[in-house]
PDB file of C-alpha atoms in Angstrom:
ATOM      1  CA  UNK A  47     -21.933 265.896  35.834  1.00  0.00           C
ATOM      2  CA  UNK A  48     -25.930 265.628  35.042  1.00  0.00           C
ATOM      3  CA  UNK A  49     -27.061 264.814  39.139  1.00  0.00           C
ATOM      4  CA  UNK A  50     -25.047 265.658  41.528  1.00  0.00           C
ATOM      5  CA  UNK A  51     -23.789 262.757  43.889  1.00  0.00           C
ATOM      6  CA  UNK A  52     -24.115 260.158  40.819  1.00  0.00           C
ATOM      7  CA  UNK A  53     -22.077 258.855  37.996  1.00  0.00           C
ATOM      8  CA  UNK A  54     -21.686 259.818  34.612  1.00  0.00           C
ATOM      9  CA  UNK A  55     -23.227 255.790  33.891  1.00  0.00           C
ATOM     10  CA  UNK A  56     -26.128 256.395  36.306  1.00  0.00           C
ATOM     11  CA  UNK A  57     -26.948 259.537  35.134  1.00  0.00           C
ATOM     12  CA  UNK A  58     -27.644 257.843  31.544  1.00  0.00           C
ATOM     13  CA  UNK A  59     -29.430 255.396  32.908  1.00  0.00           C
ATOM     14  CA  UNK A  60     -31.715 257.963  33.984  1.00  0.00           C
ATOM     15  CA  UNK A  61     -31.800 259.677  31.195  1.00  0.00           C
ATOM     16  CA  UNK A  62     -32.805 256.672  28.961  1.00  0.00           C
ATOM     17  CA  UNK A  63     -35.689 255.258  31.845  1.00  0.00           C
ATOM     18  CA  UNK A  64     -37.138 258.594  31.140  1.00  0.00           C
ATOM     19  CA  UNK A  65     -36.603 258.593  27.214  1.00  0.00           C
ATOM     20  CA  UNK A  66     -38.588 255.894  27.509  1.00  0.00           C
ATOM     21  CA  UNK A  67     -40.951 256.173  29.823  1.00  0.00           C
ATOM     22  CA  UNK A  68     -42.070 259.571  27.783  1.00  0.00           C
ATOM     23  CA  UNK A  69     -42.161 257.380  24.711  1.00  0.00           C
ATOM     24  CA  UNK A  70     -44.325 254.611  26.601  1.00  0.00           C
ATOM     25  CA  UNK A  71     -46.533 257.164  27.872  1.00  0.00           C
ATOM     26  CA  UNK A  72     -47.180 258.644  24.663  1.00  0.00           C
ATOM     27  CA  UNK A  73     -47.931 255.021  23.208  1.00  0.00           C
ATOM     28  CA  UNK A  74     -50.200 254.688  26.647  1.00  0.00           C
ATOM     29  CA  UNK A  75     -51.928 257.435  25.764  1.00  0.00           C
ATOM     30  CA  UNK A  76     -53.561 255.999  22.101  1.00  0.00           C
ATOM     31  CA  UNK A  77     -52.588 252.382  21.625  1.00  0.00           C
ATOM     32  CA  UNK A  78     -53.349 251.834  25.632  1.00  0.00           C
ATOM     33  CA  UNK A  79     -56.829 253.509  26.090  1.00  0.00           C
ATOM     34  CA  UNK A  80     -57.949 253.071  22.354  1.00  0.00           C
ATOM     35  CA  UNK A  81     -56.774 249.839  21.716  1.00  0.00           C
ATOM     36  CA  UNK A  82     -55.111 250.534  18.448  1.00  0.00           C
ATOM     37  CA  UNK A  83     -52.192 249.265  18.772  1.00  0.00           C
ATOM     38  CA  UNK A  84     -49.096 251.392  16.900  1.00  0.00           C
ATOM     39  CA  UNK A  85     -45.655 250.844  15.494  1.00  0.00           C
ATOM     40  CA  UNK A  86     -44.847 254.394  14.225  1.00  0.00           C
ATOM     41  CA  UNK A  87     -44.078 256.556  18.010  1.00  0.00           C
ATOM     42  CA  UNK A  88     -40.018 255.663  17.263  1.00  0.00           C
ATOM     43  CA  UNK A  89     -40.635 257.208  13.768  1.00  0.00           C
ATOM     44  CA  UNK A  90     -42.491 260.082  15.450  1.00  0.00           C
ATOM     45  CA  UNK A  91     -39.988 260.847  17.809  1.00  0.00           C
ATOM     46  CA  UNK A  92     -37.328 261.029  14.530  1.00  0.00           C
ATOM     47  CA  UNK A  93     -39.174 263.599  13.089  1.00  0.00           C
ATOM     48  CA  UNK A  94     -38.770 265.401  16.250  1.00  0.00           C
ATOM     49  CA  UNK A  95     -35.177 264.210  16.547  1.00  0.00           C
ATOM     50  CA  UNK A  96     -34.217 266.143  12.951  1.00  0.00           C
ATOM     51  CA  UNK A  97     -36.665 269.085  13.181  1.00  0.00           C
ATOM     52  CA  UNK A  98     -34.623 269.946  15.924  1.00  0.00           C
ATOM     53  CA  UNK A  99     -31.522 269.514  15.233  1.00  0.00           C
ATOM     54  CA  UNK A 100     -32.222 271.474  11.010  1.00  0.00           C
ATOM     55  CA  UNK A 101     -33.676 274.500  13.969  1.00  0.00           C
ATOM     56  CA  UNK A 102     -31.422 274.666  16.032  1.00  0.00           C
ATOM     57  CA  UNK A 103     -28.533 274.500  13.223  1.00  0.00           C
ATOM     58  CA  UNK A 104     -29.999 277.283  11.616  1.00  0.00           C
ATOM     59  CA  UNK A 105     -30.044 279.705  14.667  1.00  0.00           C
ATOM     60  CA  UNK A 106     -32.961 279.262  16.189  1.00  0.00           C
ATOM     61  CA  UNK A 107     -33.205 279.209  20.088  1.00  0.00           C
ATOM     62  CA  UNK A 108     -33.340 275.714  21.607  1.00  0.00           C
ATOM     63  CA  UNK A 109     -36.571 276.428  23.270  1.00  0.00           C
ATOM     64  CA  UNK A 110     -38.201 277.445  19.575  1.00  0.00           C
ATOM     65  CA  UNK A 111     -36.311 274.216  18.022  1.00  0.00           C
ATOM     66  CA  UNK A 112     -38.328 271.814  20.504  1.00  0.00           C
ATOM     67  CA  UNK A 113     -41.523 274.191  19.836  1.00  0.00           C
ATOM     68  CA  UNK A 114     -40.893 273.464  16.333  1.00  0.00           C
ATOM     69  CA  UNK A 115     -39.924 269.917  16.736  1.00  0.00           C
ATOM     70  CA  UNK A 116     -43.498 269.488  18.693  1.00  0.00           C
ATOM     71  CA  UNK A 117     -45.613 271.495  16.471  1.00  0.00           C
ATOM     72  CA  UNK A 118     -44.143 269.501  12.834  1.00  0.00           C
ATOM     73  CA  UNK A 119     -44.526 266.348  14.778  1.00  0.00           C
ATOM     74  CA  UNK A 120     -48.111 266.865  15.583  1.00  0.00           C
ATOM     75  CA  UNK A 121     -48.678 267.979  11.975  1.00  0.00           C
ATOM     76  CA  UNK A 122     -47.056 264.603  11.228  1.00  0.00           C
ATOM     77  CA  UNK A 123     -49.367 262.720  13.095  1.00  0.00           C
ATOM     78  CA  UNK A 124     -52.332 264.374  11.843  1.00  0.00           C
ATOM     79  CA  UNK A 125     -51.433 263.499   8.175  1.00  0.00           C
ATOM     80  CA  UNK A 126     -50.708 259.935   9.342  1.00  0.00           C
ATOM     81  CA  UNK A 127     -53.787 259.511  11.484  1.00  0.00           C
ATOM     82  CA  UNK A 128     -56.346 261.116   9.547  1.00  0.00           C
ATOM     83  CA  UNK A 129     -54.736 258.025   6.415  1.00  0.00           C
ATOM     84  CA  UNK A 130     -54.394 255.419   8.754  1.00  0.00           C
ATOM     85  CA  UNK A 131     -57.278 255.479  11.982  1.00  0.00           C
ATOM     86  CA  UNK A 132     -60.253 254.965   9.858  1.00  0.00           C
ATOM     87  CA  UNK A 133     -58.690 251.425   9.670  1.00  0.00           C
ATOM     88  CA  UNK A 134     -59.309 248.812  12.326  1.00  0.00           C
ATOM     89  CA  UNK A 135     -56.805 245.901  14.055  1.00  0.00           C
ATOM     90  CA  UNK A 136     -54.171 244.726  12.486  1.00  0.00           C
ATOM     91  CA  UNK A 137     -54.390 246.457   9.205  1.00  0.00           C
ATOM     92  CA  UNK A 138     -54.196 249.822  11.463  1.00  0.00           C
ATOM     93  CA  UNK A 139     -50.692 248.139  12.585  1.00  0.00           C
ATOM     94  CA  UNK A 140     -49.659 247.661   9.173  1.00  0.00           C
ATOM     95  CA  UNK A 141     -50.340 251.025   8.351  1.00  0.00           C
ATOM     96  CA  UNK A 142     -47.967 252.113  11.300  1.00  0.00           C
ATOM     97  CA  UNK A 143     -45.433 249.947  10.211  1.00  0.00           C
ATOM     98  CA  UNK A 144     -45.731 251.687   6.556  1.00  0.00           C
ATOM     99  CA  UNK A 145     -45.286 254.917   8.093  1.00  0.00           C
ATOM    100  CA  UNK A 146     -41.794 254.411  10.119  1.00  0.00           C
ATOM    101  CA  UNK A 147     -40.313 252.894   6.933  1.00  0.00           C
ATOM    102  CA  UNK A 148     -41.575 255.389   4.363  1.00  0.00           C
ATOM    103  CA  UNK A 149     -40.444 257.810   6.826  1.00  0.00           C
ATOM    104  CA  UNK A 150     -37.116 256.494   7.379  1.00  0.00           C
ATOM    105  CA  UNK A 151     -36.628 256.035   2.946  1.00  0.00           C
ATOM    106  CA  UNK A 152     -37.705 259.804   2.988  1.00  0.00           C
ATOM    107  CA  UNK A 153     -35.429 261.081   5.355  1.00  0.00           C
ATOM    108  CA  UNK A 154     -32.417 259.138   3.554  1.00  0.00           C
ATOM    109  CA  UNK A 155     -33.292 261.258   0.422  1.00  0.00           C
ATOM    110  CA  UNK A 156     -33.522 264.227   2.335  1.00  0.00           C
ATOM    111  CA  UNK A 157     -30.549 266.996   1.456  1.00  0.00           C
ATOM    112  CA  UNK A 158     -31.527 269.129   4.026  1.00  0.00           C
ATOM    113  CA  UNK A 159     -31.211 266.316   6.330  1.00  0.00           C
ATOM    114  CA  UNK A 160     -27.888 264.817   5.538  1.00  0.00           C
ATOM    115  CA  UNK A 161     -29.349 262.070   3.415  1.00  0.00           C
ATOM    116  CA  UNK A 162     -28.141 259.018   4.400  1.00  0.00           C
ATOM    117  CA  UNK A 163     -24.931 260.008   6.140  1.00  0.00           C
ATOM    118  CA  UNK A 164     -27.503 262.205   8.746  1.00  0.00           C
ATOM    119  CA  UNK A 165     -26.687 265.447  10.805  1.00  0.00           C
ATOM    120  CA  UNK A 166     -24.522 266.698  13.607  1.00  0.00           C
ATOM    121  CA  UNK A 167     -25.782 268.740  16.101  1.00  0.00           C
ATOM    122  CA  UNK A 168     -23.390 272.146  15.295  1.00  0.00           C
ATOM    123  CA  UNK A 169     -24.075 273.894  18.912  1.00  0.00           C
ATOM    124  CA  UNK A 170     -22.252 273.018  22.137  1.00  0.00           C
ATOM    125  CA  UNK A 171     -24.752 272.216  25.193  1.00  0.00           C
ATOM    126  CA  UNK A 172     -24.640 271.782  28.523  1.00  0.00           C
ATOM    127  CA  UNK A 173     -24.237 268.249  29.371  1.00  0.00           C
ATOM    128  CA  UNK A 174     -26.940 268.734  31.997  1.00  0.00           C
ATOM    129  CA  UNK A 175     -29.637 270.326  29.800  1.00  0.00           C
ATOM    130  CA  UNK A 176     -31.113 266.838  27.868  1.00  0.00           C
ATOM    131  CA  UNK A 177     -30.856 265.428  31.199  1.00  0.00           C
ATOM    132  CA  UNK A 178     -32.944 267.667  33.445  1.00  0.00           C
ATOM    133  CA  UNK A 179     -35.298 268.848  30.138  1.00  0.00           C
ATOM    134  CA  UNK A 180     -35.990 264.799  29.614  1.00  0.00           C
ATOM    135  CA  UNK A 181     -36.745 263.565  33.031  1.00  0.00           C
ATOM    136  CA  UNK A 182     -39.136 266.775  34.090  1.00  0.00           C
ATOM    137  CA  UNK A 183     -40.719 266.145  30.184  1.00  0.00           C
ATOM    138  CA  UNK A 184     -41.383 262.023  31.732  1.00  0.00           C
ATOM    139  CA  UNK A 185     -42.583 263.474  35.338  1.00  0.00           C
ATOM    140  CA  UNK A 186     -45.098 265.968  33.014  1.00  0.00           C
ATOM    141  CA  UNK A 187     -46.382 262.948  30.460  1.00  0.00           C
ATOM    142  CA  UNK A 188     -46.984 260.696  33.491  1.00  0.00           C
ATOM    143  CA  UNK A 189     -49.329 263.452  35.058  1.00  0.00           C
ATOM    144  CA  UNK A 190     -50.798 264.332  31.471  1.00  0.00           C
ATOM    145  CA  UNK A 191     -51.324 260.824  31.327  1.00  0.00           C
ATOM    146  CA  UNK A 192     -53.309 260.440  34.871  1.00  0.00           C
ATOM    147  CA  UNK A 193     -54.967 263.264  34.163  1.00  0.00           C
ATOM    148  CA  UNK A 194     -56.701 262.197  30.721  1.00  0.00           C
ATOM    149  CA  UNK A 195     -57.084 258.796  32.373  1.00  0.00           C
ATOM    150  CA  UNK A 196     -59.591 259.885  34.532  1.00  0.00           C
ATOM    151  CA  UNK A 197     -61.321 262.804  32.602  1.00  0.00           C
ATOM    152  CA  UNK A 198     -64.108 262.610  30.805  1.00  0.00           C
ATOM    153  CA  UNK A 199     -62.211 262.284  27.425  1.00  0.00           C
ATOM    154  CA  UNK A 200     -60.408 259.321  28.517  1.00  0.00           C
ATOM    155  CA  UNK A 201     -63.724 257.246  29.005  1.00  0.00           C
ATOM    156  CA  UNK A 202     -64.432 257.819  25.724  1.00  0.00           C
ATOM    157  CA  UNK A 203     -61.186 256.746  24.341  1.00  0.00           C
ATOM    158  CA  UNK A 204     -61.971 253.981  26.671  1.00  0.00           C
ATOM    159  CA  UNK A 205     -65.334 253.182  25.288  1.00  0.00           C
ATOM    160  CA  UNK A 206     -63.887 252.857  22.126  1.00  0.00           C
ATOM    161  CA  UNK A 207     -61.750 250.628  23.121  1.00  0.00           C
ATOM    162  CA  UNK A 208     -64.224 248.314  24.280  1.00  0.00           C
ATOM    163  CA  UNK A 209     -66.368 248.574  21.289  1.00  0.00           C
ATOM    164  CA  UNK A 210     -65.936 251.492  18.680  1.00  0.00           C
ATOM    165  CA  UNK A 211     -69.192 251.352  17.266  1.00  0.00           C
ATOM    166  CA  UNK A 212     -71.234 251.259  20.205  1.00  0.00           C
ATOM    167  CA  UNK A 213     -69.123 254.429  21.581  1.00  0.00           C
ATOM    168  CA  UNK A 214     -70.420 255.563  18.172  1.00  0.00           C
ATOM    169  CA  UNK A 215     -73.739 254.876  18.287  1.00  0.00           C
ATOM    170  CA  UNK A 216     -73.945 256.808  21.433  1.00  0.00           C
ATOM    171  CA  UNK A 217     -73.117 260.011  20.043  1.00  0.00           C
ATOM    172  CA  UNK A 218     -69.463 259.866  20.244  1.00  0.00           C
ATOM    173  CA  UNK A 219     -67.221 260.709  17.088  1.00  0.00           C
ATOM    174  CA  UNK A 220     -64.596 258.337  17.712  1.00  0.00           C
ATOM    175  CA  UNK A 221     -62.307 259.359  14.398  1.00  0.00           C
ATOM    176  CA  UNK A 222     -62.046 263.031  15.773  1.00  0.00           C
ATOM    177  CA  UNK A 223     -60.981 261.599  19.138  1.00  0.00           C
ATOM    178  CA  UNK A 224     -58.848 259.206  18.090  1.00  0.00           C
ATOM    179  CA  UNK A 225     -56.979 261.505  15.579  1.00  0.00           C
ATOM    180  CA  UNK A 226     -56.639 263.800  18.518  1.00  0.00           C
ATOM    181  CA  UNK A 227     -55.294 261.919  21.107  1.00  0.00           C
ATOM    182  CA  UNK A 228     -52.735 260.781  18.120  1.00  0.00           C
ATOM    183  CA  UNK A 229     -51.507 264.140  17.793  1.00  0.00           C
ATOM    184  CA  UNK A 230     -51.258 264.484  21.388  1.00  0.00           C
ATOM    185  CA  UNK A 231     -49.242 261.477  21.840  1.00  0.00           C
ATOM    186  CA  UNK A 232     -47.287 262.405  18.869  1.00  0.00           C
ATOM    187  CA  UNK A 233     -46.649 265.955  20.143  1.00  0.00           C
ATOM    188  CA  UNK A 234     -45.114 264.269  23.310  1.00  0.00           C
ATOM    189  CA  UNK A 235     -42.598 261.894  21.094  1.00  0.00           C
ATOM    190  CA  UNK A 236     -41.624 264.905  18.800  1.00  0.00           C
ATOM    191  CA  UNK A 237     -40.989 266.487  22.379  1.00  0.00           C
ATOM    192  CA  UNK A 238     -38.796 263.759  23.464  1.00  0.00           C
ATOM    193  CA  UNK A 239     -37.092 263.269  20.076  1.00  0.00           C
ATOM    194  CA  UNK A 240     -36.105 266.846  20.124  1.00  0.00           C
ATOM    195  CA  UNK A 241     -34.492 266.312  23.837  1.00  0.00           C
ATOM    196  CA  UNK A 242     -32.711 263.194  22.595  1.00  0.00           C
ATOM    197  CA  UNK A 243     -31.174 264.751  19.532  1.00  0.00           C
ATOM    198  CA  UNK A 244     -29.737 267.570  22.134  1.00  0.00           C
ATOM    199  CA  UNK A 245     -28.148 263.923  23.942  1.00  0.00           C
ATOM    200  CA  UNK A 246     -27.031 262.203  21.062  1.00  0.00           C
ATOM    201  CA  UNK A 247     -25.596 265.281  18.963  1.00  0.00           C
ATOM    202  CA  UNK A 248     -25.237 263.277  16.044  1.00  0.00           C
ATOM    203  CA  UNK A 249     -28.296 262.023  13.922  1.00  0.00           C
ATOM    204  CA  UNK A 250     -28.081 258.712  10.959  1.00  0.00           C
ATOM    205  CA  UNK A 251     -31.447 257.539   9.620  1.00  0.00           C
ATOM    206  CA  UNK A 252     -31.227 254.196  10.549  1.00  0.00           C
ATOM    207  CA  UNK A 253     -30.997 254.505  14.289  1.00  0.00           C
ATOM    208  CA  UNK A 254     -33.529 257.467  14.713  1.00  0.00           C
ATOM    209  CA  UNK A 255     -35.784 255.855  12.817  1.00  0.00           C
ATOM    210  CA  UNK A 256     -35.248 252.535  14.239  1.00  0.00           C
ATOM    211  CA  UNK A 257     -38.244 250.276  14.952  1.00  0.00           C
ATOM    212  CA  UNK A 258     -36.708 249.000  17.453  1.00  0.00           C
ATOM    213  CA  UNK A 259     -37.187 252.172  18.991  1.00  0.00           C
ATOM    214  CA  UNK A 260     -40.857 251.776  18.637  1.00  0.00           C
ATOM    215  CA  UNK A 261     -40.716 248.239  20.217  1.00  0.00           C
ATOM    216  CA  UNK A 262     -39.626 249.544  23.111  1.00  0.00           C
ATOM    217  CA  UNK A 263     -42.483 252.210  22.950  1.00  0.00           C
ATOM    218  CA  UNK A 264     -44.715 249.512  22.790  1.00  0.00           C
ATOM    219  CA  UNK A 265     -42.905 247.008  25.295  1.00  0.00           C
ATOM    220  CA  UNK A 266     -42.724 249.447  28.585  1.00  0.00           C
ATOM    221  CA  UNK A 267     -46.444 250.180  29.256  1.00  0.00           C
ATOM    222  CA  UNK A 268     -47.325 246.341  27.659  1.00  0.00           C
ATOM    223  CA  UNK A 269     -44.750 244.797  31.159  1.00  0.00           C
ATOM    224  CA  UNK A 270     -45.268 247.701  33.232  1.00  0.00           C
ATOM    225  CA  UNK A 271     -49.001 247.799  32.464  1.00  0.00           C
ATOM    226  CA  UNK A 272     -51.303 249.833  30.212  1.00  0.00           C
ATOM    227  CA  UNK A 273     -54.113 252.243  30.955  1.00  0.00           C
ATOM    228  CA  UNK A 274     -52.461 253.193  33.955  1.00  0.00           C
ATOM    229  CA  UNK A 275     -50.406 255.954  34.397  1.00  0.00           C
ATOM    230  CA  UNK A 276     -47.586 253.891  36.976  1.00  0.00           C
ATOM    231  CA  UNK A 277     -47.503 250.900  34.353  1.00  0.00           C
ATOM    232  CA  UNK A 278     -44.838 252.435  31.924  1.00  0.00           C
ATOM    233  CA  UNK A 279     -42.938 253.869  34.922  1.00  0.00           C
ATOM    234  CA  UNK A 280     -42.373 249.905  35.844  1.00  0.00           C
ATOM    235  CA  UNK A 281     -41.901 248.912  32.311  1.00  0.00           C
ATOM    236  CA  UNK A 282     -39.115 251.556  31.305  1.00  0.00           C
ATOM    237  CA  UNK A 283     -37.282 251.202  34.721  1.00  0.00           C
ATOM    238  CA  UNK A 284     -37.221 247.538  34.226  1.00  0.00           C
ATOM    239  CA  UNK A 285     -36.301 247.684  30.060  1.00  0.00           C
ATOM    240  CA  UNK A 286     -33.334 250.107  31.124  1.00  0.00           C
ATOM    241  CA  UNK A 287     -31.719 247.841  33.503  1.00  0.00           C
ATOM    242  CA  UNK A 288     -32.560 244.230  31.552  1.00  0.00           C
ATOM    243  CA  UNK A 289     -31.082 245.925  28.431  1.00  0.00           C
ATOM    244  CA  UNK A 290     -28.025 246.827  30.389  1.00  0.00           C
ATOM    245  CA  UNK A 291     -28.004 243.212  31.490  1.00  0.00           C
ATOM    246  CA  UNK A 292     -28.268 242.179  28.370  1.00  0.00           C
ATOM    247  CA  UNK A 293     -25.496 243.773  26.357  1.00  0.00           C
ATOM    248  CA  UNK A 294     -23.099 242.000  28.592  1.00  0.00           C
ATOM    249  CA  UNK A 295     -24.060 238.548  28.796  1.00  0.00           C
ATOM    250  CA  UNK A 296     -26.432 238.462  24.811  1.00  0.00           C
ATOM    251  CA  UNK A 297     -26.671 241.678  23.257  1.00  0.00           C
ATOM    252  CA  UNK A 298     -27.251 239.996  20.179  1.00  0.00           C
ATOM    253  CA  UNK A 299     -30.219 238.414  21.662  1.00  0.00           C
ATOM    254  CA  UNK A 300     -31.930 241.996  23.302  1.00  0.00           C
ATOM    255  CA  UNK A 301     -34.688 242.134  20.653  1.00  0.00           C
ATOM    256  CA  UNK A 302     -35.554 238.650  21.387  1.00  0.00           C
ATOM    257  CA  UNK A 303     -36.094 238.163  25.055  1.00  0.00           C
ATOM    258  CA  UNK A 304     -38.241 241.549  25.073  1.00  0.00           C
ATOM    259  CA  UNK A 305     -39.718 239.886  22.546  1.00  0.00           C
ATOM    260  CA  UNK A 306     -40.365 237.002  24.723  1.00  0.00           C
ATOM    261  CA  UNK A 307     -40.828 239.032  27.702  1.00  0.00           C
ATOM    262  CA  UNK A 308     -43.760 240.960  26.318  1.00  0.00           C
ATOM    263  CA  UNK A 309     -45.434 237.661  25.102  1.00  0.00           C
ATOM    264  CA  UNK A 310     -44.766 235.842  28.448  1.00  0.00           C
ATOM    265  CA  UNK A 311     -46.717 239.415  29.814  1.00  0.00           C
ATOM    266  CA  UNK A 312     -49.505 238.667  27.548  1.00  0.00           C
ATOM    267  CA  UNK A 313     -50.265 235.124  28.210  1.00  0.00           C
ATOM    268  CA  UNK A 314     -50.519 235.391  31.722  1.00  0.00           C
ATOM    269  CA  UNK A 315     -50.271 239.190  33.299  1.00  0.00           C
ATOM    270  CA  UNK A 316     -52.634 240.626  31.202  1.00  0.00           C
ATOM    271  CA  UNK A 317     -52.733 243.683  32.658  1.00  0.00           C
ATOM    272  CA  UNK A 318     -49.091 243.909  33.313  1.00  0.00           C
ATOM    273  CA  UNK A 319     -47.181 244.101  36.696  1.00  0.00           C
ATOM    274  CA  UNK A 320     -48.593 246.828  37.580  1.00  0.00           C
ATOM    275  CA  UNK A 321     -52.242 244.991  37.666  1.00  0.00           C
ATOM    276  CA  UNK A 322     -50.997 241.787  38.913  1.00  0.00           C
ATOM    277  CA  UNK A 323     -49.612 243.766  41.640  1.00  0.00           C
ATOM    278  CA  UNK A 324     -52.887 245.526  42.539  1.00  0.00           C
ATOM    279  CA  UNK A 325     -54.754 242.381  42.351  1.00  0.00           C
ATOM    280  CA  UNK A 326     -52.228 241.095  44.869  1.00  0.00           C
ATOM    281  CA  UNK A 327     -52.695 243.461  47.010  1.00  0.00           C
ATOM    282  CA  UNK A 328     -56.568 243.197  47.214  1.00  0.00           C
ATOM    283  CA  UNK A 329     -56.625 239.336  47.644  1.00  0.00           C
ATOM    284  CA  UNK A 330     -54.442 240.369  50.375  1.00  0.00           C
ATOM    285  CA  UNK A 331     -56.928 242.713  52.077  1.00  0.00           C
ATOM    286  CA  UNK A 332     -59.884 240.737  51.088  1.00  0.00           C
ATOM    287  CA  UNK A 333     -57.961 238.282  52.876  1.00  0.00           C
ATOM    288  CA  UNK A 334     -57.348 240.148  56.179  1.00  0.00           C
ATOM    289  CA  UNK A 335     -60.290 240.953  56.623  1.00  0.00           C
ATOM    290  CA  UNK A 336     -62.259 238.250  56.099  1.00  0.00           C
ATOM    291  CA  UNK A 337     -59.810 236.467  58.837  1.00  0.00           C
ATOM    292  CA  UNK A 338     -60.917 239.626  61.002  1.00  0.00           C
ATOM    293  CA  UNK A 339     -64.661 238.760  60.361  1.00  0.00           C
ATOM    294  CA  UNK A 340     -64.631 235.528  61.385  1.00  0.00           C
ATOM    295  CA  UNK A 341     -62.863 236.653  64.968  1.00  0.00           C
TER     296      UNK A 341
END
């Protein structure tokens, strides 16, 4: 049993709040302190998905397949950001888009991949292993994540944000950093791909490279809250357990309401739970103490 004390069911549920809380900190990471907002991390962690699973079929050591499945990930990334980031709003988002399903036709025609009938993990595993590897790889993004927040390379993704060519005027070179903190994001996703094909065992197309899969990358730091490093903690916790919901009274309709949940977020929590929470919280103290002032 993955955790000791806890069910086979809770220990997936787990398992998938940290699947995608790595994936929502990886989208965090560029789309939330760049502002370019992506549809390709699902995509990104497929490549890291069949990288490997090809590895790890063909003898390598699982730590080397997740090496690998980081490192051709990355290399991904850096082919689809240095096409793709000299674009701007929504025809950046197109481009993503482009990406997951050109990646998802290639794959299909793949040999070496299975081609459309996809690939079966060939090596028996300890049930525990994708477990424990996935949750400490969600506990190290949300540090990464904190960390880069607050360093000096994460006000300039921020200043971008705000207004690109101002950041560039300044002196900063806002493609290199951009393409950068792509990779980095990516490498993360390849990271977790790589994990989840050790879970899943057996790999089609069509559900690794699933947009839906990058919906949800996009949906947990959008409700938890982006540009901060607790937001997709909230948001993946909260996906997990409304998708559960969901399959048993409209899993037909699961697409939909996160659909509607992530516009309802937009409209009127801007800055997600997370920041509706903190601004709670300071209303609340600038409350207390103006009652103690006037004592």
């Amino acid at each position: 049993m993955p955790f000791a004390g806890a069910s086979v069911y809770a220990g997936t549920l787990v398992y998938y709040a940290a699947y995608y809380l790595v994936l929502g900190q990886a989208w965090n990471m560029m789309s939330g302190l760049t502002g370019y907002v992506s549809f390709t991390h699902g995509a990104l962690a497929g490549i890291g998905a069949y990288t490997a699973v090809l590895a790890i079929n063909g003898g390598w050591p699982i730590a080397l397949a997740l090496v690998a499945a980081v490192v051709v990930t990355a290399f991904a990334s850096l082919v689809i950001g240095a096409t793709s980031l000299r674009l701007r709003g929504t025809a950046f988002t197109f481009a993503t888009l482009f990406f997951q399903e050109l990646l998802l036709l290639a794959v299909r025609k793949l040999p070496a991949a299975g081609g459309a009938a996809g690939t079966t993990l060939q090596e028996i595993l300890p049930t525990s292993l994708p477990h424990v590897l996935m949750v400490s790889t969600a506990a190290a993004a949300t540090i990464a994540f904190a960390l880069l927040r607050r360093s000096r390379t994460g006000v300039r993704l921020l200043s971008i944000k705000g207004d690109e060519d101002a950041a560039a005027a300044v002196g900063i070179d806002a493609t290199r950093l951009k393409i950068g903190v792509f990779c980095a994001s990516a490498a993360l996703c390849g990271l977790a791909g790589g994990i989840h094909a050790l879970f899943i065992a057996s790999l089609h197309p069509e559900s690794v490279f699933a947009v839906e899969t990058s919906i949800v990358a996009l949906a947990v730091p959008l409700i938890g809250g982006v540009e901060t490093a607790l937001g997709p903690v909230v948001g993946a916790i909260l996906y997990v357990g409304l998708r559960e919901v969901l399959q048993i009274v409209a899993p037909s309709l699961h697409l939909v309401i996160v659909g509607l949940l992530i516009l309802l977020v937009t409209l009127f929590l801007r800055d997600g739970i997370v920041g509706a929470a903190r601004r709670l919280l300071q209303r609340r103290r600038s409350y207390r103490a103006a009652l103690e002032t006037a004592r």
